[in-house]
Short mmCIF file of C-alpha atoms in Angstrom, two decimals:
data_model
loop_
_atom_site.label_atom_id
_atom_site.label_comp_id
_atom_site.label_asym_id
_atom_site.label_seq_id
_atom_site.Cartn_x
_atom_site.Cartn_y
_atom_site.Cartn_z
CA MET A 1 -26.62 -7.48 32.06
CA THR A 2 -24.88 -4.89 30.59
CA SER A 3 -22.23 -4.85 27.64
CA ASN A 4 -18.80 -4.12 28.73
CA ARG A 5 -17.76 -4.84 25.54
CA GLY A 6 -15.19 -1.20 24.40
CA THR A 7 -14.00 -1.21 28.18
CA VAL A 8 -10.23 0.84 27.44
CA SER A 9 -8.26 1.14 30.71
CA PHE A 10 -4.66 2.02 31.87
CA ALA A 11 -3.91 1.23 35.66
CA ARG A 12 -0.20 3.05 36.16
CA VAL A 13 1.24 2.27 32.69
CA GLY A 14 4.88 2.25 32.42
CA LEU A 15 6.71 1.61 28.99
CA ASN A 16 10.59 1.63 28.25
CA TYR A 17 12.61 1.60 25.81
CA ARG A 18 15.72 0.15 25.06
CA LEU A 19 18.33 2.03 23.57
CA TYR A 20 21.64 0.48 22.44
CA ARG A 21 24.56 3.47 21.81
CA ASP A 22 27.01 0.74 19.68
CA ARG A 23 27.49 -0.80 16.56
CA ASN A 24 28.16 -4.68 16.13
CA VAL A 25 31.18 -5.59 12.95
CA THR A 26 32.00 -8.38 13.56
CA LEU A 27 30.13 -12.15 14.29
CA MET A 28 32.71 -12.15 18.08
CA GLN A 29 30.99 -8.28 18.77
CA THR A 30 27.89 -9.94 18.29
CA VAL A 31 27.96 -13.13 20.50
CA MET A 32 29.41 -10.97 23.25
CA ASN A 33 25.90 -8.28 22.94
CA LEU A 34 23.83 -11.10 23.69
CA PHE A 35 25.19 -11.73 27.14
CA GLY A 36 25.16 -8.29 27.63
CA ARG A 37 28.52 -7.74 27.63
CA GLY A 38 30.80 -4.80 25.32
CA THR A 39 27.40 -3.16 24.71
CA SER A 40 26.19 0.22 25.74
CA ARG A 41 22.86 1.11 26.54
CA SER A 42 20.18 3.02 28.08
CA TRP A 43 16.93 3.23 28.61
CA PHE A 44 14.04 5.73 27.45
CA THR A 45 10.91 6.36 29.38
CA ALA A 46 8.29 6.36 26.67
CA LEU A 47 4.97 6.84 29.06
CA SER A 48 5.27 6.93 33.28
CA ASP A 49 2.50 5.55 35.66
CA VAL A 50 -0.61 6.69 32.95
CA SER A 51 -3.88 5.65 34.66
CA PHE A 52 -7.95 6.29 32.57
CA ARG A 53 -10.32 4.70 32.13
CA PHE A 54 -12.83 5.15 28.78
CA GLU A 55 -15.71 3.66 28.60
CA PRO A 56 -18.25 1.70 26.31
CA GLY A 57 -19.10 4.36 23.60
CA GLU A 58 -17.14 7.03 24.37
CA ALA A 59 -14.57 9.16 22.62
CA VAL A 60 -11.59 9.87 23.82
CA ALA A 61 -8.87 12.43 21.78
CA LEU A 62 -5.14 11.57 22.72
CA ILE A 63 -3.35 14.74 22.63
CA GLY A 64 0.25 16.34 22.96
CA ALA A 65 3.27 18.04 21.50
CA ASN A 66 5.08 15.43 19.06
CA GLY A 67 7.30 12.64 21.38
CA ALA A 68 4.66 12.87 24.69
CA GLY A 69 3.42 9.34 24.13
CA LYS A 70 0.35 9.17 21.96
CA SER A 71 1.64 6.89 19.31
CA THR A 72 2.90 4.77 21.94
CA SER A 73 -0.58 4.38 23.69
CA LEU A 74 -2.69 3.74 21.04
CA LYS A 75 0.18 1.17 19.86
CA LEU A 76 -0.09 -0.78 24.48
CA LEU A 77 -4.17 -0.88 23.48
CA ALA A 78 -3.70 -1.96 20.17
CA GLY A 79 -1.20 -5.24 21.44
CA ILE A 80 2.02 -4.31 19.13
CA TYR A 81 3.54 -3.56 22.60
CA ARG A 82 3.60 -4.68 25.84
CA PRO A 83 3.98 -2.70 28.94
CA THR A 84 7.07 -2.50 31.20
CA SER A 85 4.71 -1.79 34.43
CA GLY A 86 1.05 -1.86 34.92
CA THR A 87 -1.80 -2.85 33.69
CA VAL A 88 -3.03 -2.51 29.93
CA PHE A 89 -7.02 -3.36 29.49
CA THR A 90 -9.62 -4.06 26.89
CA GLU A 91 -12.32 -6.00 26.07
CA GLY A 92 -14.08 -6.27 22.45
CA ARG A 93 -12.63 -6.11 18.99
CA ILE A 94 -10.31 -3.96 18.14
CA ALA A 95 -9.60 -2.36 14.41
CA SER A 96 -6.31 -0.30 14.35
CA LEU A 97 -5.04 2.13 11.99
CA LEU A 98 -1.94 3.29 13.47
CA ASP A 99 0.81 3.21 10.31
CA LEU A 100 0.11 3.07 6.85
CA GLY A 101 0.23 -0.78 5.53
CA VAL A 102 0.88 -2.02 8.86
CA GLY A 103 -0.68 -5.22 8.58
CA PHE A 104 -0.45 -5.51 4.68
CA HIS A 105 1.47 -7.77 3.21
CA PRO A 106 3.26 -6.12 -0.47
CA GLU A 107 3.27 -9.02 -2.48
CA LEU A 108 -0.60 -9.60 -1.42
CA THR A 109 -3.03 -8.20 -3.38
CA GLY A 110 -5.91 -5.99 -2.28
CA SER A 111 -8.33 -8.87 -1.37
CA GLU A 112 -5.79 -11.24 -0.11
CA ASN A 113 -4.60 -8.56 2.05
CA VAL A 114 -8.40 -8.00 3.21
CA MET A 115 -9.06 -12.15 4.23
CA LEU A 116 -5.85 -11.97 5.81
CA ASN A 117 -6.94 -9.56 8.14
CA GLY A 118 -10.72 -10.76 8.21
CA ALA A 119 -9.22 -14.51 9.49
CA LEU A 120 -6.28 -12.30 12.20
CA LEU A 121 -9.75 -10.87 13.68
CA GLY A 122 -11.60 -13.88 13.89
CA LEU A 123 -14.09 -13.58 10.47
CA SER A 124 -14.86 -16.41 8.88
CA GLN A 125 -13.86 -16.50 4.92
CA GLY A 126 -17.28 -16.31 4.39
CA GLU A 127 -17.92 -13.65 6.14
CA MET A 128 -15.48 -10.85 4.77
CA LYS A 129 -16.17 -12.12 1.35
CA THR A 130 -19.87 -10.93 1.84
CA LEU A 131 -17.90 -7.67 3.53
CA MET A 132 -15.67 -7.37 0.45
CA PRO A 133 -17.81 -5.00 -1.88
CA GLY A 134 -18.19 -3.15 0.70
CA ILE A 135 -14.79 -2.68 1.94
CA ALA A 136 -13.32 -1.87 -1.78
CA GLY A 137 -16.29 0.23 -2.69
CA PHE A 138 -16.20 2.83 0.53
CA ALA A 139 -12.17 3.09 -0.58
CA MET A 140 -12.43 3.13 -4.08
CA LEU A 141 -10.60 0.85 -4.80
CA GLU A 142 -12.71 -2.02 -7.01
CA ARG A 143 -10.24 -1.91 -10.18
CA PHE A 144 -7.12 -2.42 -7.60
CA MET A 145 -8.11 -5.38 -5.60
CA ASP A 146 -6.75 -7.34 -7.23
CA THR A 147 -3.05 -6.07 -7.18
CA PRO A 148 -0.20 -6.20 -5.03
CA VAL A 149 -0.70 -3.70 -2.67
CA LYS A 150 2.96 -2.86 -3.53
CA TYR A 151 2.20 -1.12 -6.13
CA TYR A 152 -0.33 0.92 -4.29
CA SER A 153 0.32 4.76 -3.13
CA ALA A 154 0.10 5.91 0.49
CA GLY A 155 -3.97 7.33 -0.17
CA MET A 156 -4.63 3.82 -1.52
CA PHE A 157 -3.49 2.62 1.44
CA MET A 158 -4.74 4.46 3.59
CA ARG A 159 -7.96 4.14 2.20
CA LEU A 160 -7.61 -0.03 2.48
CA GLY A 161 -6.89 0.23 6.07
CA PHE A 162 -9.45 2.74 7.31
CA SER A 163 -12.03 0.67 4.99
CA LEU A 164 -11.57 -2.50 6.31
CA ALA A 165 -10.81 -1.14 9.71
CA THR A 166 -14.37 0.36 10.10
CA SER A 167 -16.47 -2.76 8.08
CA VAL A 168 -15.86 -5.71 10.65
CA ASP A 169 -17.66 -4.22 12.99
CA PRO A 170 -15.00 -3.52 15.91
CA ASP A 171 -16.01 -2.32 19.64
CA ILE A 172 -12.53 -0.31 19.76
CA LEU A 173 -11.58 1.92 17.23
CA LEU A 174 -8.03 3.02 17.83
CA ILE A 175 -7.10 6.35 14.38
CA ASP A 176 -3.60 8.22 14.32
CA GLU A 177 -3.43 10.76 12.34
CA VAL A 178 -2.75 8.95 9.26
CA LEU A 179 -6.05 10.90 8.06
CA ALA A 180 -4.54 13.27 6.30
CA VAL A 181 -3.42 10.90 3.45
CA GLY A 182 -6.76 11.32 2.45
CA ASP A 183 -8.10 13.37 -0.16
CA ALA A 184 -10.55 16.30 1.03
CA GLU A 185 -14.03 14.07 -0.24
CA PHE A 186 -12.60 11.08 0.96
CA GLN A 187 -11.70 12.87 4.75
CA GLY A 188 -15.24 13.83 4.65
CA ARG A 189 -16.30 10.38 4.20
CA CYS A 190 -13.68 8.97 6.80
CA TYR A 191 -15.23 11.25 9.44
CA GLU A 192 -19.12 10.69 9.03
CA ARG A 193 -17.88 7.08 9.20
CA ILE A 194 -16.47 7.81 12.67
CA ARG A 195 -19.31 10.20 14.09
CA GLY A 196 -21.30 6.66 12.97
CA PHE A 197 -19.83 4.92 14.68
CA ARG A 198 -19.72 6.55 18.42
CA GLU A 199 -23.26 7.44 17.61
CA ARG A 200 -23.62 3.37 17.49
CA GLY A 201 -22.28 2.96 21.22
CA LYS A 202 -18.80 2.42 19.88
CA THR A 203 -15.38 3.08 21.80
CA ILE A 204 -13.38 5.42 20.06
CA VAL A 205 -9.50 6.82 20.33
CA PHE A 206 -8.48 9.27 18.34
CA VAL A 207 -4.66 11.10 18.02
CA SER A 208 -4.31 14.44 16.03
CA HIS A 209 -3.04 17.86 16.12
CA ASP A 210 -5.94 19.09 14.38
CA PRO A 211 -7.82 20.95 17.09
CA ALA A 212 -10.45 20.80 15.34
CA ALA A 213 -10.66 17.60 14.16
CA VAL A 214 -11.05 16.60 18.35
CA ARG A 215 -13.59 18.85 18.41
CA SER A 216 -15.60 17.37 16.05
CA LEU A 217 -14.89 13.55 16.49
CA CYS A 218 -14.59 14.12 20.34
CA GLU A 219 -16.33 14.45 24.20
CA ARG A 220 -12.82 13.73 26.09
CA ALA A 221 -9.24 14.30 25.55
CA VAL A 222 -6.55 13.63 27.25
CA TRP A 223 -3.67 15.30 27.55
CA LEU A 224 -0.47 13.69 27.68
CA ASP A 225 2.90 15.77 28.15
CA ALA A 226 6.45 13.87 28.41
CA GLY A 227 4.99 10.02 28.77
CA ARG A 228 2.38 11.18 31.67
CA VAL A 229 -0.90 12.75 31.85
CA ARG A 230 -1.47 16.18 32.33
CA MET A 231 -5.08 16.28 31.72
CA ASP A 232 -7.76 15.21 31.35
CA GLY A 233 -11.39 15.75 30.91
CA PRO A 234 -13.76 17.96 27.89
CA ALA A 235 -12.10 17.92 24.88
CA GLU A 236 -13.00 21.75 24.56
CA THR A 237 -11.56 23.04 28.47
CA VAL A 238 -8.22 20.32 27.56
CA LEU A 239 -7.35 21.36 24.01
CA SER A 240 -8.03 25.47 25.41
CA GLU A 241 -5.08 24.35 28.16
CA TYR A 242 -3.18 22.63 25.75
CA LEU A 243 -3.05 25.45 23.31
CA ALA A 244 -2.67 28.03 26.16
CA ALA A 245 0.50 26.46 27.20
CA SER A 246 2.01 25.99 23.94
CA GLY A 247 1.38 29.33 23.14
CA GLY A 248 -1.17 28.25 20.40
CA ARG A 249 0.88 26.62 18.55
CA VAL A 250 0.23 23.27 17.47
CA PRO A 251 2.67 21.09 15.68
CA LYS A 252 3.36 21.88 11.83
CA PRO A 253 3.92 19.24 9.35
CA GLY A 254 7.54 19.22 7.63
CA ALA A 255 9.41 18.64 4.38
CA GLY A 256 6.12 16.94 2.74
CA VAL A 257 3.52 18.27 3.83
CA THR A 258 0.30 16.03 3.99
CA PRO A 259 -2.65 17.38 3.23
CA ARG A 260 -5.09 19.19 5.81
CA GLU A 261 -8.61 19.81 6.84
CA TRP A 262 -10.09 20.97 10.13
CA GLY A 263 -13.43 24.11 10.99
CA THR A 264 -16.79 24.01 12.35
CA ARG A 265 -18.53 22.93 9.73
CA GLU A 266 -20.79 25.23 9.50
CA VAL A 267 -20.30 26.82 5.71
CA PHE A 268 -18.79 23.79 4.49
CA PHE A 269 -17.10 22.38 0.09
CA GLU A 270 -19.08 19.52 -0.05
CA LYS A 271 -17.71 20.11 -4.12
CA VAL A 272 -13.63 21.10 -5.07
CA SER A 273 -12.20 20.94 -8.91
CA ILE A 274 -9.51 22.15 -10.48
CA SER A 275 -9.94 22.56 -14.05
CA GLY A 276 -8.85 24.53 -17.41
CA THR A 277 -10.75 27.13 -19.18
CA ASP A 278 -12.79 24.08 -21.36
CA GLY A 279 -14.11 23.20 -18.00
CA THR A 280 -11.84 19.65 -18.44
CA PRO A 281 -10.17 18.66 -14.89
CA ALA A 282 -6.82 19.45 -14.78
CA CYS A 283 -3.41 19.44 -12.92
CA GLU A 284 -1.29 21.05 -15.68
CA PHE A 285 -0.87 24.62 -16.37
CA ARG A 286 0.82 26.19 -19.06
CA PRO A 287 1.98 29.94 -18.57
CA GLY A 288 -0.75 31.94 -19.29
CA GLU A 289 -3.03 29.31 -19.27
CA PRO A 290 -5.24 30.38 -15.72
CA VAL A 291 -6.29 28.16 -12.98
CA HIS A 292 -10.22 27.41 -12.13
CA VAL A 293 -11.33 26.60 -8.74
CA ASN A 294 -15.02 25.24 -8.40
CA THR A 295 -16.58 24.90 -5.78
CA VAL A 296 -19.96 24.01 -4.34
CA ILE A 297 -19.91 25.11 -0.66
CA SER A 298 -23.18 24.06 1.03
CA LYS A 299 -24.11 24.56 4.84
CA VAL A 300 -25.40 22.60 7.92
CA SER A 301 -29.77 23.21 8.65
CA GLY A 302 -30.60 26.58 10.42
CA PRO A 303 -30.25 30.35 8.86
CA ALA A 304 -28.83 31.52 5.68
CA VAL A 305 -24.24 32.58 6.76
CA GLY A 306 -23.81 35.83 5.59
CA ASN A 307 -19.94 37.19 5.38
CA VAL A 308 -18.30 34.26 4.21
CA ILE A 309 -14.87 34.93 2.78
CA LEU A 310 -13.68 32.34 -0.22
CA GLY A 311 -10.20 32.09 0.32
CA TYR A 312 -6.69 30.82 -1.26
CA SER A 313 -3.67 29.52 -0.55
CA LEU A 314 -0.46 28.75 -2.61
CA HIS A 315 2.33 26.07 -1.06
CA ARG A 316 5.68 24.49 -2.37
CA PRO A 317 5.66 20.58 -1.56
CA ASP A 318 7.20 21.12 1.50
CA GLY A 319 5.19 23.49 2.96
CA GLU A 320 5.99 27.57 2.13
CA THR A 321 3.27 29.92 1.76
CA VAL A 322 4.28 31.89 -1.52
CA LEU A 323 0.98 33.48 -2.03
CA ALA A 324 -2.27 34.00 -0.35
CA GLY A 325 -5.73 36.05 -1.15
CA ASN A 326 -9.60 35.97 -0.59
CA ASN A 327 -12.27 37.81 -1.75
CA LEU A 328 -12.01 40.51 0.71
CA GLU A 329 -8.67 41.38 -0.05
CA SER A 330 -9.56 41.86 -3.55
CA GLY A 331 -12.49 43.49 -2.87
CA VAL A 332 -15.74 41.11 -4.33
CA PRO A 333 -19.10 41.05 -2.53
CA LEU A 334 -18.88 38.10 0.32
CA LEU A 335 -20.74 34.95 -0.23
CA THR A 336 -23.72 34.73 1.44
CA VAL A 337 -24.78 30.69 2.29
CA THR A 338 -29.07 29.76 2.00
CA GLY A 339 -28.10 26.42 0.98
CA GLU A 340 -25.78 25.07 -1.53
CA ARG A 341 -24.33 27.84 -4.24
CA ASN A 342 -21.38 27.78 -6.66
CA ALA A 343 -18.82 29.90 -6.46
CA SER A 344 -15.30 29.52 -8.18
CA MET A 345 -12.01 31.32 -8.03
CA ILE A 346 -9.35 32.49 -11.65
CA LEU A 347 -6.34 32.00 -10.78
CA ARG A 348 -3.65 33.91 -13.18
CA LEU A 349 -0.42 32.85 -12.29
CA GLN A 350 3.18 34.18 -13.14
CA ALA A 351 5.57 30.74 -12.33
CA LEU A 352 9.02 32.57 -11.98
CA GLU A 353 9.96 29.13 -10.68
CA PRO A 354 7.56 26.22 -12.18
CA GLY A 355 7.64 22.91 -11.18
CA ASN A 356 4.73 20.90 -8.56
CA TYR A 357 2.74 23.42 -5.81
CA LEU A 358 -0.14 22.73 -3.39
CA LEU A 359 -2.93 24.56 -3.51
CA GLY A 360 -5.39 25.14 -0.37
CA ILE A 361 -8.72 27.04 -0.01
CA SER A 362 -10.47 27.84 3.14
CA LEU A 363 -14.12 29.25 4.28
CA THR A 364 -13.81 32.38 6.65
CA GLY A 365 -15.97 34.73 8.14
CA ASN A 366 -17.96 36.33 11.14
CA GLY A 367 -14.05 35.37 13.49
CA THR A 368 -15.13 31.61 12.97
CA ASP A 369 -13.45 28.98 10.57
CA TYR A 370 -16.03 27.22 8.17
CA HIS A 371 -13.55 24.89 6.38
CA TRP A 372 -9.91 24.84 5.71
CA GLN A 373 -8.10 22.89 2.78
CA ASP A 374 -4.44 23.09 3.21
CA TYR A 375 -1.93 21.84 0.61
CA MET A 376 -4.59 20.04 -0.60
CA TYR A 377 -4.22 20.27 -4.22
CA PRO A 378 -1.21 19.71 -6.41
CA LEU A 379 -0.43 21.91 -9.01
CA CYS A 380 2.27 21.77 -11.29
CA LEU A 381 3.47 25.26 -13.69
CA LEU A 382 5.27 24.33 -16.17
CA GLY A 383 7.35 26.91 -18.10
CA ASP A 384 10.80 27.87 -18.02
CA ARG A 385 12.70 29.02 -15.32
CA LEU A 386 13.16 32.69 -16.11
CA PRO A 387 16.01 33.57 -12.56
CA ALA A 388 17.61 31.70 -11.68
CA PRO A 389 16.81 30.83 -8.67
CA VAL A 390 20.14 30.60 -6.54
CA THR A 391 23.40 32.04 -8.62
CA LEU A 392 27.32 32.16 -7.34
CA GLU A 393 29.08 35.62 -5.92
CA SER A 394 32.04 33.48 -5.51
CA VAL A 395 33.88 30.17 -4.82
CA GLU A 396 37.22 28.99 -3.05
CA PHE A 397 38.59 25.96 -3.08
CA ARG A 398 41.49 24.33 -0.66
CA SER A 399 43.12 21.45 0.40
CA ASP A 400 46.93 20.93 1.52
CA GLY A 401 49.58 21.52 -0.31
CA LEU A 402 47.95 24.59 -2.20
#
C-alpha cells in the first residue's frame, strides 16, 4: 500500500485573531475584562476559506506580499495555531524552521536543546546521541555545543535549527525565510540539503520573497493575497503573475538588512574571501588600505559560458547603496568560465564616512542573473570622519512665557 506520509492539506481554513484595544491598568479592570466587560476588541482575519493539498514529495512555495498569510499558514501546519474554521491535515513527522530560536530554551546548551527537541519529535536519547555529531558538524558548531544558546548569534541559531530540523528525517519540512541569516557558504549547503530532501520524496513547504530561490527549489507555488488563495499552479507561472501584479517589485529588506542570495547558478561563486594586501582574511581596513575580494567561480556541466560580468556593490547597514560597479563599466574584458577559475577585485575606497558597511558581489551577463550575493560581506572602514554628516543651519527654542 502506498504511504501517505508527507501529505499536507488545508480544507476551507480560516483563522481570526482577536485584537484588544484597551490596556489594563488596575486589577479590577483585569478581572472585568476576563468576563468581557469594559474591553474594546475587534477581529482580524488572517486567512479566509483557504484550500490546497500537497502530495508526498512535492516542493511548494507560498508567495505573496507581507501580511498575506504565508507565515500564518506554516504555523497552522506546525500546530502552533489552531484554525478558527476548516481543517488542517498533515501526515508524518514535521520539522519546522520558522522563527529563529523557536523551540530552544535560552538557558540550555546547544546539545541539551538538540536532545530536548529530539524527544519532542519522538526520538530516543540513543537516536539523538547518534545524530548529534552530524548535527553539530553541519551547523559548524562543534566548539559551541556546550555553550548556552542565549550566547548564540542569529546565524548560529539558524545553523543549529536548520541542521536539527533536517537531520531527524522529517516527512514534511517547513521553512520560513530564515535562511537569509546564514553566510553564503552555509546557504549553499542548506539549499543542497533541501534539494536532497526533494529528491528523496520529502514534502517541502517554503516561504520566500526571493523568486530565484523559489524557482530553484519548488516546482509549484501558491500565491496568497490578503488571506486568500489567488493562484495555485506551476511555480514559474504563478511567480510571473505575482511579479506582474506587483509591478515587478518584491518586498525589500528594511533597516538592519540580512544577507540574501539568488540566481540561476549556471555560473556561481564557489568560494569568496575578503583579505588585505598580504592575503590575510580581514574585515577592517585602514585609510588607503585596499580591499581584496578573492573569488573562485565555477559552472555547471556543459559548454563554456562567456561574457560574464563580475560586479560589486557597497551598502550601509540599512541597505542603502553607496557605490556599485563591474568589470564591464571599468573597461576590463568579460569573463569566460569553462570550469573553475579565480577572479579578484581590488577596491581602493575613500571613506568620507567611516563605519560599518556591507559588500555584495554578483555574476551576470547574457541577460541572466547567474549568482548574486547581496549584503553578504561586512566591512569596517576605519578613519576620521572628514565632513560632518549633518550641519546646523539654525535653531530656535520656544516655550510659554519666553
